[in-house]
PDB file of C-alpha atoms (C1' of nucleotides) in Angstrom:
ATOM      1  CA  UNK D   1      -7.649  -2.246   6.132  1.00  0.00           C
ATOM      2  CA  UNK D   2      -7.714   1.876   6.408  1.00  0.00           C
ATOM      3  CA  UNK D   3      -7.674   3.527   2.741  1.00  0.00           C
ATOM      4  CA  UNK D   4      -8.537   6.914   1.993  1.00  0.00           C
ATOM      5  CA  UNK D   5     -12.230   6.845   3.331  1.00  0.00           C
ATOM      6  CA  UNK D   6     -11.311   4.632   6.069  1.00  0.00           C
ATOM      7  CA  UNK D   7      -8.773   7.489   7.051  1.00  0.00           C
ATOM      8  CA  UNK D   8     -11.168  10.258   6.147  1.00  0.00           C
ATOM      9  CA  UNK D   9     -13.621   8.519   8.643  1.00  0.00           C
ATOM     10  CA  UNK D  10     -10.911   8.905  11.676  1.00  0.00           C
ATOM     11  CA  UNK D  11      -9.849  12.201  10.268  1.00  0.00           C
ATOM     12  CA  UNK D  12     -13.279  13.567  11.027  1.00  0.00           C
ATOM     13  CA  UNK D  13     -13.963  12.424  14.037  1.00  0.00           C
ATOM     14  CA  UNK D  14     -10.308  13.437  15.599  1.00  0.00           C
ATOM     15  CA  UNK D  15     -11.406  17.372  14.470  1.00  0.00           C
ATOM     16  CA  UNK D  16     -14.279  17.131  16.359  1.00  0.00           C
ATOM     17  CA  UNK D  17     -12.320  15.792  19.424  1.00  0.00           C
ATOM     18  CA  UNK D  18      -8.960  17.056  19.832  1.00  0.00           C
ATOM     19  CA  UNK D  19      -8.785  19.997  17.838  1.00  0.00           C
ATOM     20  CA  UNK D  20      -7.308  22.819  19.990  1.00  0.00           C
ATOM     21  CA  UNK D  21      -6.911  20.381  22.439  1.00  0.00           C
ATOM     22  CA  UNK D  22      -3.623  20.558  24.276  1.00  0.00           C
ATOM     23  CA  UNK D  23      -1.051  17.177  24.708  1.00  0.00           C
ATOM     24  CA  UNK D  24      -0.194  16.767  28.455  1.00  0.00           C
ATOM     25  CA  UNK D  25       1.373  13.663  27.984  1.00  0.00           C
ATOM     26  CA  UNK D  26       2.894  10.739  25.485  1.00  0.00           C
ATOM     27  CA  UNK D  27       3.197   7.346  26.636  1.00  0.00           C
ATOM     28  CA  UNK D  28       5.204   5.048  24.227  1.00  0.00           C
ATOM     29  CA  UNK D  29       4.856   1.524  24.894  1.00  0.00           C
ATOM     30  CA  UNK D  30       6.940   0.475  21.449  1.00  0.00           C
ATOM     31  CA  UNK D  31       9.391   1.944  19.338  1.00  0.00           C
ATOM     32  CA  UNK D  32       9.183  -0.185  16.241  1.00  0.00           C
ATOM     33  CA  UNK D  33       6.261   1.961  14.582  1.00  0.00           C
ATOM     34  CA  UNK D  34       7.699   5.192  15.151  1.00  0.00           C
ATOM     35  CA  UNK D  35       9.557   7.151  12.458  1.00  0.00           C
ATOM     36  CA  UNK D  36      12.596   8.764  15.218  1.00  0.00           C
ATOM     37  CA  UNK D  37      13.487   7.884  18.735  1.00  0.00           C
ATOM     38  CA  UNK D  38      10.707   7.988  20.888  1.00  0.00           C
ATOM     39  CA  UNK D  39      12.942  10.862  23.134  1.00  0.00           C
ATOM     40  CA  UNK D  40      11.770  13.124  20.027  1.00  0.00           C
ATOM     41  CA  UNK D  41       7.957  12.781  20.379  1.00  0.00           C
ATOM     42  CA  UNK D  42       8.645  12.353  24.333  1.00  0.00           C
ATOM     43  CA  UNK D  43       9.847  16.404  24.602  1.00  0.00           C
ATOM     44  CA  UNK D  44       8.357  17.821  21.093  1.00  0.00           C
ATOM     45  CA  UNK D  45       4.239  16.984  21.653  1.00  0.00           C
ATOM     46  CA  UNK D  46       3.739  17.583  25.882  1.00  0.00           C
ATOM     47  CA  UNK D  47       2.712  21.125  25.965  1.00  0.00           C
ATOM     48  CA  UNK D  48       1.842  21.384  22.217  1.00  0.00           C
ATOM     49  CA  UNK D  49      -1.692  22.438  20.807  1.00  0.00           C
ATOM     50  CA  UNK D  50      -3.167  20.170  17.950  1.00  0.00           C
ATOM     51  CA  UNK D  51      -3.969  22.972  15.076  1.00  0.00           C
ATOM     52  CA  UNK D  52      -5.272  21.199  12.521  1.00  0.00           C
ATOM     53  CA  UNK D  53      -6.508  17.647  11.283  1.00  0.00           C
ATOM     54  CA  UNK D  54      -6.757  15.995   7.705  1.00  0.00           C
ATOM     55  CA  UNK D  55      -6.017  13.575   5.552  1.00  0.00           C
ATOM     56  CA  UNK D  56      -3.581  12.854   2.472  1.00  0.00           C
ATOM     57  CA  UNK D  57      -3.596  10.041   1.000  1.00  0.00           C
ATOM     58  CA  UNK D  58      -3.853   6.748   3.676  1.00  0.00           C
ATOM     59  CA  UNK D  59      -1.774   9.109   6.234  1.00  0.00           C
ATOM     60  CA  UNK D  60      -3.533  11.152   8.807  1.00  0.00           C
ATOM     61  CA  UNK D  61      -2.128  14.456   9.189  1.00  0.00           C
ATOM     62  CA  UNK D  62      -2.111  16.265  12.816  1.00  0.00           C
ATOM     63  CA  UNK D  63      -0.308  19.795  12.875  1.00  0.00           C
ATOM     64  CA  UNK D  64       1.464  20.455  16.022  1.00  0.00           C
ATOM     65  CA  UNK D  65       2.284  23.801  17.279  1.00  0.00           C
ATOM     66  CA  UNK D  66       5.307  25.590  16.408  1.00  0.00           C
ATOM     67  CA  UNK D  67       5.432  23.999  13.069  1.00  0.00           C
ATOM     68  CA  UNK D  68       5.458  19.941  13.834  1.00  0.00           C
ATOM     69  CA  UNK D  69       3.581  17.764  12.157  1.00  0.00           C
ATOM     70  CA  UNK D  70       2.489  14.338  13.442  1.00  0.00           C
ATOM     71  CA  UNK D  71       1.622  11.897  10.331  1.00  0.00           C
ATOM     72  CA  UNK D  72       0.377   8.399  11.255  1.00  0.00           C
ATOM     73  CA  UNK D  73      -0.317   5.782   9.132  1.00  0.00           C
ATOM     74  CA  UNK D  74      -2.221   2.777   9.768  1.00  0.00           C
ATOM     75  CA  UNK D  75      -0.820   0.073   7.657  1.00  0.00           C
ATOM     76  CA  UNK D  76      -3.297  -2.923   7.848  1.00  0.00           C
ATOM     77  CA  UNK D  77      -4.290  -3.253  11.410  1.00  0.00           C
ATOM     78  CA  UNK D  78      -4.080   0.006  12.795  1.00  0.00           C
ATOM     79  CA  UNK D  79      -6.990   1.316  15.079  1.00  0.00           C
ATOM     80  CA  UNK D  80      -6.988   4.953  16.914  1.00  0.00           C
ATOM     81  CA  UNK D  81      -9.345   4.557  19.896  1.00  0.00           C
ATOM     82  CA  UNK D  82     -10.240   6.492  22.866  1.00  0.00           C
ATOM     83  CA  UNK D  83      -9.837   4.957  26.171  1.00  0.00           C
ATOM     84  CA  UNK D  84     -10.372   6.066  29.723  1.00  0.00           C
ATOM     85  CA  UNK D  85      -7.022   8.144  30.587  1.00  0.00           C
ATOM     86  CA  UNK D  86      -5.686   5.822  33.659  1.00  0.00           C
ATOM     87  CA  UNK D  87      -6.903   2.573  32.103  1.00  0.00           C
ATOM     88  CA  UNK D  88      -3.680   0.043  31.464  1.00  0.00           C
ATOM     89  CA  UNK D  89      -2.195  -0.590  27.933  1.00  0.00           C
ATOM     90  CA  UNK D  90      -3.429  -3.724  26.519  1.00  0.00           C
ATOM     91  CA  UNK D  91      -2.064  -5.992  24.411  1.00  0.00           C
ATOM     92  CA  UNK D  92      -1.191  -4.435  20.871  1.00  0.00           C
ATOM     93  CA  UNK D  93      -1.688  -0.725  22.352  1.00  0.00           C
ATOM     94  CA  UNK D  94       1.723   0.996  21.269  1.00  0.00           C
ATOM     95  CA  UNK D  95       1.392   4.638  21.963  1.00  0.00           C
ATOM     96  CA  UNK D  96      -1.233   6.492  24.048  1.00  0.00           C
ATOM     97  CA  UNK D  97      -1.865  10.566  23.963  1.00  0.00           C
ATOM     98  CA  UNK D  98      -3.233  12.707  27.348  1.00  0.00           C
ATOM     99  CA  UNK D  99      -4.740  15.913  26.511  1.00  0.00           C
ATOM    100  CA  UNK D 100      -5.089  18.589  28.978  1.00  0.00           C
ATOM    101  CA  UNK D 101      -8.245  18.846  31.085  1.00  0.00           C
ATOM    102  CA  UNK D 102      -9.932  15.293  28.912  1.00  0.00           C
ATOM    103  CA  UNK D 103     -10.754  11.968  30.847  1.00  0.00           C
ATOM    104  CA  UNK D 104      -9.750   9.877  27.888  1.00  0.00           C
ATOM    105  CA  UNK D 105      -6.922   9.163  25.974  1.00  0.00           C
ATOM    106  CA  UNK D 106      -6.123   8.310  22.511  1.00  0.00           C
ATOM    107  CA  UNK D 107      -4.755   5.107  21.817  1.00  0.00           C
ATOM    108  CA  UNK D 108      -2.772   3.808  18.932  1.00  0.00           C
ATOM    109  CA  UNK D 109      -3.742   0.210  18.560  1.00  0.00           C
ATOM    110  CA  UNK D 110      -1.966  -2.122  15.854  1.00  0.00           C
ATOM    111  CA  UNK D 111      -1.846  -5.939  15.737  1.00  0.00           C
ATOM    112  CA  UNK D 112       0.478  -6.072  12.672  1.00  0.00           C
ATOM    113  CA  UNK D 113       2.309  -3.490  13.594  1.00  0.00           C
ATOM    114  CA  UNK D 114       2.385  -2.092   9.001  1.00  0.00           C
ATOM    115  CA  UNK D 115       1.671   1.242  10.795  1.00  0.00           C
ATOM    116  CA  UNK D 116       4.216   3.855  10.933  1.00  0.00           C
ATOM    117  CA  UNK D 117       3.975   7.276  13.345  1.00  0.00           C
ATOM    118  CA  UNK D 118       6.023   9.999  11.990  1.00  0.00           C
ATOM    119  CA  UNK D 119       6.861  13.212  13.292  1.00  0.00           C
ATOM    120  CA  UNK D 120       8.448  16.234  11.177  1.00  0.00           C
ATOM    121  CA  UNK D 121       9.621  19.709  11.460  1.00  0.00           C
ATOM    122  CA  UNK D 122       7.032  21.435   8.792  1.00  0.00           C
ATOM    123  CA  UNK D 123      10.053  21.914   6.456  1.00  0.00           C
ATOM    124  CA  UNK D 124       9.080  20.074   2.799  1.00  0.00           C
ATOM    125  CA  UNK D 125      12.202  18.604   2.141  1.00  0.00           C
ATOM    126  CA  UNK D 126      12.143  16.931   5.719  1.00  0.00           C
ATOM    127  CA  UNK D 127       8.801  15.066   4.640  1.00  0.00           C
ATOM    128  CA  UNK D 128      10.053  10.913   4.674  1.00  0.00           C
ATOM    129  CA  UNK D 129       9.489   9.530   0.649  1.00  0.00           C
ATOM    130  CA  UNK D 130       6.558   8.024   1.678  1.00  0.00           C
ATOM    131  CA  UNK D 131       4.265  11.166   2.142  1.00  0.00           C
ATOM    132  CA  UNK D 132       6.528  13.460  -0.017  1.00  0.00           C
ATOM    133  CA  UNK D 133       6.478  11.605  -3.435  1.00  0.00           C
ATOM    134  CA  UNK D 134       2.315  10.647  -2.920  1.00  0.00           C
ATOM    135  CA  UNK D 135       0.549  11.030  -6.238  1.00  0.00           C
ATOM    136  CA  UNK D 136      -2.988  13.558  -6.047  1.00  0.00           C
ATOM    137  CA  UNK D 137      -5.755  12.997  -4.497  1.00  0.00           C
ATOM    138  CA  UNK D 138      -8.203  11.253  -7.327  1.00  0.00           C
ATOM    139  CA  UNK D 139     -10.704  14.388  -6.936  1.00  0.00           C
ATOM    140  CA  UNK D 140      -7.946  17.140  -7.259  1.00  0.00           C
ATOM    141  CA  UNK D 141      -7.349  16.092 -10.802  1.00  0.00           C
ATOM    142  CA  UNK D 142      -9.349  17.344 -14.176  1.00  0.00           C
ATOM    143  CA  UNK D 143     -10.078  14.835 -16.578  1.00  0.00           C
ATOM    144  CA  UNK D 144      -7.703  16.011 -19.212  1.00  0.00           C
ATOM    145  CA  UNK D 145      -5.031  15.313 -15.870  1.00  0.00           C
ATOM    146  CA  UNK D 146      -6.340  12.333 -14.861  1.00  0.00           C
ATOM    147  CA  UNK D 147      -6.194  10.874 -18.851  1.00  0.00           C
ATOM    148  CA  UNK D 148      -2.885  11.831 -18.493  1.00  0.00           C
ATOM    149  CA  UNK D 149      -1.408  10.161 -15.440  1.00  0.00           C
ATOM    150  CA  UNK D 150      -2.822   6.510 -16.951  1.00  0.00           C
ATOM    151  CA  UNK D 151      -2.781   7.068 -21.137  1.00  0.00           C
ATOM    152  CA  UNK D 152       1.176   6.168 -21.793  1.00  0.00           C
ATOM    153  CA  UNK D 153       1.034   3.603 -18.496  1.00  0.00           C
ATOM    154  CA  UNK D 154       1.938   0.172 -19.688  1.00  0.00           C
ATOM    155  CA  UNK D 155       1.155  -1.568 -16.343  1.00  0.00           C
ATOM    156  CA  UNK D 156      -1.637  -3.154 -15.635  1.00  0.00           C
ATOM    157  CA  UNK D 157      -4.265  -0.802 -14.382  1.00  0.00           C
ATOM    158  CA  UNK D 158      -5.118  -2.421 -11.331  1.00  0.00           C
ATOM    159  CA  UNK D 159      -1.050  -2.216  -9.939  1.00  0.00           C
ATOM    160  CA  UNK D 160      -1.216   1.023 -11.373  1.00  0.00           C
ATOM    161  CA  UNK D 161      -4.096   2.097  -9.035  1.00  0.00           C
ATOM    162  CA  UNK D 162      -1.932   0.742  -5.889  1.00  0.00           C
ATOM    163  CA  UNK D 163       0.829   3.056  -6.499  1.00  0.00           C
ATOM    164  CA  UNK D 164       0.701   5.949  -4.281  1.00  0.00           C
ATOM    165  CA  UNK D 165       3.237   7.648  -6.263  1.00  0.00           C
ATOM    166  CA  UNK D 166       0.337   7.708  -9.136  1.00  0.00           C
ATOM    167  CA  UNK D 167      -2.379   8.058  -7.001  1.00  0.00           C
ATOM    168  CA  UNK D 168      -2.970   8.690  -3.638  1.00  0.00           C
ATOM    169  CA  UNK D 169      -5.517   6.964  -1.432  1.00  0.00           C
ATOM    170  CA  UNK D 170      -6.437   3.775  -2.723  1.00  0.00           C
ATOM    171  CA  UNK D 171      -5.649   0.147  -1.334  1.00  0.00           C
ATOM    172  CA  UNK D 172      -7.230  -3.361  -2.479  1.00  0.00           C
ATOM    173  CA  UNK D 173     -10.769  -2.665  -1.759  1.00  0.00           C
ATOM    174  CA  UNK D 174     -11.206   0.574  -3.525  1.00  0.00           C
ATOM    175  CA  UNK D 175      -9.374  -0.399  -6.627  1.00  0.00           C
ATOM    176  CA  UNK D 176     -11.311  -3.600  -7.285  1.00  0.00           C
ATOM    177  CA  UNK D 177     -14.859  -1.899  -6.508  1.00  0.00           C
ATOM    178  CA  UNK D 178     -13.669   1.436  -8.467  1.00  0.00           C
ATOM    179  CA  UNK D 179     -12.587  -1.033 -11.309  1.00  0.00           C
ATOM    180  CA  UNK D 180     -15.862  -2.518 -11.280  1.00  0.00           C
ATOM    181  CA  UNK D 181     -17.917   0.354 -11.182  1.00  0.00           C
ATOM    182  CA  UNK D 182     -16.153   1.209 -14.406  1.00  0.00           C
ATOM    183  CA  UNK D 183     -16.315  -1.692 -16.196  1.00  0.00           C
ATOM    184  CA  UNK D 184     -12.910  -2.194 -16.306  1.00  0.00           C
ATOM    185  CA  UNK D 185     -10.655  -5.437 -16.190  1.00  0.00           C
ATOM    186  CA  UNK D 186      -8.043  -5.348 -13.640  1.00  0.00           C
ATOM    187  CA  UNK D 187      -5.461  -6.640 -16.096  1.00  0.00           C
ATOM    188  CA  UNK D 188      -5.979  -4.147 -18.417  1.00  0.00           C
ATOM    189  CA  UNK D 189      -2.708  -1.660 -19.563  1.00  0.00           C
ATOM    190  CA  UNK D 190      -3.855   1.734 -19.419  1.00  0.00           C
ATOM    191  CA  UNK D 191      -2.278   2.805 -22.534  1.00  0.00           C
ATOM    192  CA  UNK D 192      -4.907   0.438 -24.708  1.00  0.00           C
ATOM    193  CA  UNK D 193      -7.785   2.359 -23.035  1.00  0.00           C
ATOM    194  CA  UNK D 194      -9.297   5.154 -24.894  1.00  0.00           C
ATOM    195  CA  UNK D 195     -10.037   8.543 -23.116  1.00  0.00           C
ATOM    196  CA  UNK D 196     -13.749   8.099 -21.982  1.00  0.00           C
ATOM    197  CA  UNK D 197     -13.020   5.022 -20.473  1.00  0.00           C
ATOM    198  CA  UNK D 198     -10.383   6.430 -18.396  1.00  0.00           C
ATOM    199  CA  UNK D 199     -12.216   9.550 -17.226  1.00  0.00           C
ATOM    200  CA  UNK D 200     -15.095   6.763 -16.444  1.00  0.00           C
ATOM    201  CA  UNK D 201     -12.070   5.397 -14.192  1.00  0.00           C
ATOM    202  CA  UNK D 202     -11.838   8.475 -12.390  1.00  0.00           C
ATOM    203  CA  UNK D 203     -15.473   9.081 -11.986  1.00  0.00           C
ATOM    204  CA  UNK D 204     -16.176   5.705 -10.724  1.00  0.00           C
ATOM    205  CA  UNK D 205     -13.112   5.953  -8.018  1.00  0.00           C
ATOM    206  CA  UNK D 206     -14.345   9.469  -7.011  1.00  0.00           C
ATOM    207  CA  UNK D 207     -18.017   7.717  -6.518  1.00  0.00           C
ATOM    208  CA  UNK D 208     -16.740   4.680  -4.894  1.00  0.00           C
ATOM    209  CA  UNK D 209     -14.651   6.799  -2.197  1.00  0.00           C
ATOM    210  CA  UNK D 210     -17.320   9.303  -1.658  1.00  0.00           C
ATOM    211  CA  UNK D 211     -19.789   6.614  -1.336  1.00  0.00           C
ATOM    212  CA  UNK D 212     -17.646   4.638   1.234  1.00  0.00           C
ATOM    213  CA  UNK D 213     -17.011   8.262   3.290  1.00  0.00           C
ATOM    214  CA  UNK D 214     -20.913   8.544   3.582  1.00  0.00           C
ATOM    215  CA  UNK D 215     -20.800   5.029   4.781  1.00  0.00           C
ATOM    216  CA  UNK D 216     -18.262   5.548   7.532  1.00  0.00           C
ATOM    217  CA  UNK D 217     -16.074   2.844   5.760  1.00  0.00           C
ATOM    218  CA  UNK D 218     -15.572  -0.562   5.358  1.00  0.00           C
ATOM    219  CA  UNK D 219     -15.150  -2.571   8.199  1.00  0.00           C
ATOM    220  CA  UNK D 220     -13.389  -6.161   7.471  1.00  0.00           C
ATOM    221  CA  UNK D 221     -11.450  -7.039  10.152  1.00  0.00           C
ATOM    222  CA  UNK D 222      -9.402  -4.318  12.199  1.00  0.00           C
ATOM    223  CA  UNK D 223     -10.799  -0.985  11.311  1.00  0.00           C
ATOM    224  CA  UNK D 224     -12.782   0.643  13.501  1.00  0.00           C
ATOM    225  CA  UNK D 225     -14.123   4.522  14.232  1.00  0.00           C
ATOM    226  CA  UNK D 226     -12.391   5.756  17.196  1.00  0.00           C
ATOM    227  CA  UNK D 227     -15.641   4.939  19.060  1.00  0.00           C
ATOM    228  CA  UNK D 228     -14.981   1.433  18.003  1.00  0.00           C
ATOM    229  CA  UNK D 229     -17.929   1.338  16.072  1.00  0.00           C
ATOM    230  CA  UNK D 230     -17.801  -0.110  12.878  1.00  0.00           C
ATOM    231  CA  UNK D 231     -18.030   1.259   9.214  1.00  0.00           C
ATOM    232  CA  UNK D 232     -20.254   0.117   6.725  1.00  0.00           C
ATOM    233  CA  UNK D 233     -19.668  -0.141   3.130  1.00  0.00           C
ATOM    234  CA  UNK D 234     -18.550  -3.375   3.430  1.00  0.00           C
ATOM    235  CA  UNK D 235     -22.093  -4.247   2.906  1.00  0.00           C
ATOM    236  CA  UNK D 236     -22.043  -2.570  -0.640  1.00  0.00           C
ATOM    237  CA  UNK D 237     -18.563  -4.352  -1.994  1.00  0.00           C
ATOM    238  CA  UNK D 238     -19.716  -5.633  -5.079  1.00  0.00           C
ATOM    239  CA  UNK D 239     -16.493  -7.702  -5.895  1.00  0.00           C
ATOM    240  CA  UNK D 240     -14.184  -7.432  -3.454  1.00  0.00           C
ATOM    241  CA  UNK D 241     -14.233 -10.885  -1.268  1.00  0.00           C
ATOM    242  CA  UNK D 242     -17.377 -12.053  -3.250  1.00  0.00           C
ATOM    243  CA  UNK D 243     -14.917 -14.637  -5.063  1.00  0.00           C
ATOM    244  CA  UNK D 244     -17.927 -17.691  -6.648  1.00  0.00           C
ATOM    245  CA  UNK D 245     -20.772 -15.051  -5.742  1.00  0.00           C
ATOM    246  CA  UNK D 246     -23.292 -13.555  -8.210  1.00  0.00           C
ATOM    247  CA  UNK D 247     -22.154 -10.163  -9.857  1.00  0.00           C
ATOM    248  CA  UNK D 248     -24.438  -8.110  -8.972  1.00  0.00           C
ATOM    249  CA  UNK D 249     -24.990  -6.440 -11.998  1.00  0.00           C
ATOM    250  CA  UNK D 250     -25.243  -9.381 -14.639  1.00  0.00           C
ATOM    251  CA  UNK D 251     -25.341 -12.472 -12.597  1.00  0.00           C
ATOM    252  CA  UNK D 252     -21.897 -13.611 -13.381  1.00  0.00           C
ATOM    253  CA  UNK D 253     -19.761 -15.379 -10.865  1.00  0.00           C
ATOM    254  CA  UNK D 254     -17.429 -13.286  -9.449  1.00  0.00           C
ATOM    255  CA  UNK D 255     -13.512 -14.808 -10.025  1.00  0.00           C
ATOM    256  CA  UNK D 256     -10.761 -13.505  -7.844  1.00  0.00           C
ATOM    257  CA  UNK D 257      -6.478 -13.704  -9.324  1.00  0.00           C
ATOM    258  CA  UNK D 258      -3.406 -12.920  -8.251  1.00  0.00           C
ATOM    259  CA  UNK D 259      -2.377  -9.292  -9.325  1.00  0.00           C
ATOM    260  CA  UNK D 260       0.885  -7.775  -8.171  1.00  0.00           C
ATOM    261  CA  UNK D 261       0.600  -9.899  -5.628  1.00  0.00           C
ATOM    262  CA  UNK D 262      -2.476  -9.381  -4.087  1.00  0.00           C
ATOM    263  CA  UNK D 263      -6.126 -10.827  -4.577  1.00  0.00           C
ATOM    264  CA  UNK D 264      -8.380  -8.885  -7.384  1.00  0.00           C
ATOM    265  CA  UNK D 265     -11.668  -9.215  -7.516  1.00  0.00           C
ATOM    266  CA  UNK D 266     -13.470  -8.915 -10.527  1.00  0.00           C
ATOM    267  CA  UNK D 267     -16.669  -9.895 -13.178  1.00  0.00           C
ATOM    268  CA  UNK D 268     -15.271 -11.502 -16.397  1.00  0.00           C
ATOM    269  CA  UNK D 269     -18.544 -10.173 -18.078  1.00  0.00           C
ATOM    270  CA  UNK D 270     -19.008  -6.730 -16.739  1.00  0.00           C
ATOM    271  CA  UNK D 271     -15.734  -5.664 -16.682  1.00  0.00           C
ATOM    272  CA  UNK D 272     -13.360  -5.965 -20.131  1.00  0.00           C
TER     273      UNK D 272
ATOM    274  C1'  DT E   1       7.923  -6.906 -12.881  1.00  0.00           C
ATOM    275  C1'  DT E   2       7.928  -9.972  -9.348  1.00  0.00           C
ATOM    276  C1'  DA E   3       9.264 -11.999  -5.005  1.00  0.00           C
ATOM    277  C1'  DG E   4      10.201 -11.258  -0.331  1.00  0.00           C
ATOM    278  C1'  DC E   5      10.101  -8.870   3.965  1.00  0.00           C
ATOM    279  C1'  DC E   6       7.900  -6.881   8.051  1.00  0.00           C
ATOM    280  C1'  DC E   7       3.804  -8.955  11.516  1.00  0.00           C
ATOM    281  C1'  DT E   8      -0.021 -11.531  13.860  1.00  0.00           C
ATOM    282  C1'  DG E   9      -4.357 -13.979  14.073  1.00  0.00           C
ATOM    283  C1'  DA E  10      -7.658 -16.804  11.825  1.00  0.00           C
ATOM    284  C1'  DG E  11      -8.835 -20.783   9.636  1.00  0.00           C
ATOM    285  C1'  DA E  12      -7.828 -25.117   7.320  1.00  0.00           C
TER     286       DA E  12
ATOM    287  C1'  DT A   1       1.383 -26.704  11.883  1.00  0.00           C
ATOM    288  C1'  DC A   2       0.945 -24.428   7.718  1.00  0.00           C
ATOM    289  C1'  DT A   3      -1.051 -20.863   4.798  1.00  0.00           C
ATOM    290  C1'  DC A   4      -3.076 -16.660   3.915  1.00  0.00           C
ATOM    291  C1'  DA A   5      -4.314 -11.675   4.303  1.00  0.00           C
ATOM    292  C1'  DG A   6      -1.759  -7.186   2.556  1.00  0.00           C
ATOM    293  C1'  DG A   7       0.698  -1.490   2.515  1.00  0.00           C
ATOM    294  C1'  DG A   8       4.873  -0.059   1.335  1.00  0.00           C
ATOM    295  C1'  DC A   9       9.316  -0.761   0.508  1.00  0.00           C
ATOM    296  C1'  DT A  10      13.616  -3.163  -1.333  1.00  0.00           C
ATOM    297  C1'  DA A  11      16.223  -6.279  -4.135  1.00  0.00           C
ATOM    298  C1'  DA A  12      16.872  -9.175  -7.982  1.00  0.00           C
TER     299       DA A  12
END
DNA sequence: TTAGCCCTGAGA
DNA sequence: TCTCAGGGCTAA
């Protein structure tokens, strides 16, 4: 499931590929995961340069010539992948984009179909809630800033971490292993935790996501580079889908509970 | 704050 | 055949 280094990952590689490149053509194989009617991308991207790539939050971020701005998001199953230009759309393969003068295409691949592809104008205000109202990036904060987003937060950390609207980037993975890292609980309310161990919050999430960027990113189930090769911090999870395993810090068994409706992983020694 | 919805495949 | 996984949103 693509979080922020999962995202970062793709981000990276799409620079190295299509940046400059030119769209030829868009081939839309299903509406339901676009933001407009498809007639919008159909006549706004053919003939358009990609200017730049990045990253905020879980969405990727590809500006468009003359000032449009192609955000995709890949909910829980969504893969970009290049494929050979005149091979056919298989089976969960929703939209596909031609570049000028390139032998392969890229493919927008979701089995779930949680992903969303949204084009705006460039203009703020047109920016859909979802990418407008994200929270900051966890490294763009100071301490004192960070302290401040969590200290008079009466929610329980772990929910709190999910919001986007706090904090942007993080999904189930990344909040369980940032939580461990800082020897939090996930059911504790922010508001009860003094400063240091808040900022510890912050480092640990900053360490976690760097650490997971270096490792090309964790590979469960769907996500994949656009090579299709996989990531690989999911070999250095140390709670998340360990549920009965051995902490690997103290030797406790890992429990796993129902938080805002979604599993947490956690240590009931290490983290309090 | 929680339950439910969207969706599909995997596993029981 | 049923249940579960979950990002982001909405409704109660």
């Amino acid at each position: 499931m693509p979080e922020l280094p999962e995202v970062e990952t793709i981000a990276c590689e799409l620079q190295k590929k299509i940046l400059g490149a030119q769209v030829s053509k868009i081939q839309i194989f299903n509406d339901s995961i676009l933001s407009s009617p498809r007639a919008i991308f159909e006549t706004r991207l053919p003939g358009k340069k990609i200017e730049a790539v990045s990253r905020r939050g879980k969405f990727l971020r590809l500006d468009i010539e003359e000032q449009s701005t192609l955000w995709i998001h890949l909910g829980m199953t969504g893969q970009l992948l290049w494929k050979e230009a005149g091979e056919n759309a298989s089976l969960h393969e929703h939209v596909k984009v031609e570049f000028s003068g390139r032998s392969q295409a890229l493919v927008y691949r979701d089995i779930r179909k949680f992903g969303e592809i949204i084009l705006t104008n460039g203009r703020p205000e047109s920016l859909p809630g979802g990418i407008g109202r994200l929270g900051p990036e966890p490294w763009d904060l100071t301490e004192m800033e960070f302290v401040g987003l969590f200290k008079r937060r009466t929610g329980r950390i772990k929910s709190l971490l999910l919001n986007q609207r706090i904090l942007a980037g993080l999904g189930n993975i990344y909040a369980d292993e940032s939580l461990h890292r800082a020897g939090i609980d996930p059911r504790r309310r922010p508001h009860r935790l003094n400063r240091p161990r808040l900022a510890g919050l912050q480092q640990a999430i900053c360490g976690t996501l760097r650490e997971a960027i270096r490792h090309g990113g964790s590979s469960i189930d769907d996500y994949l580079h656009t090579d299709g090769g996989r990531g690989e911090f999911q070999n250095f999870h140390r709670v998340y889908g360990r549920e009965g395993q051995n902490c690997l810090l103290c030797g406790a068994a890992i429990r796993r509970i129902v938080l805002a409706g979604r599993s947490s992983f956690f240590c009931p020694k290490c983290q309090k």
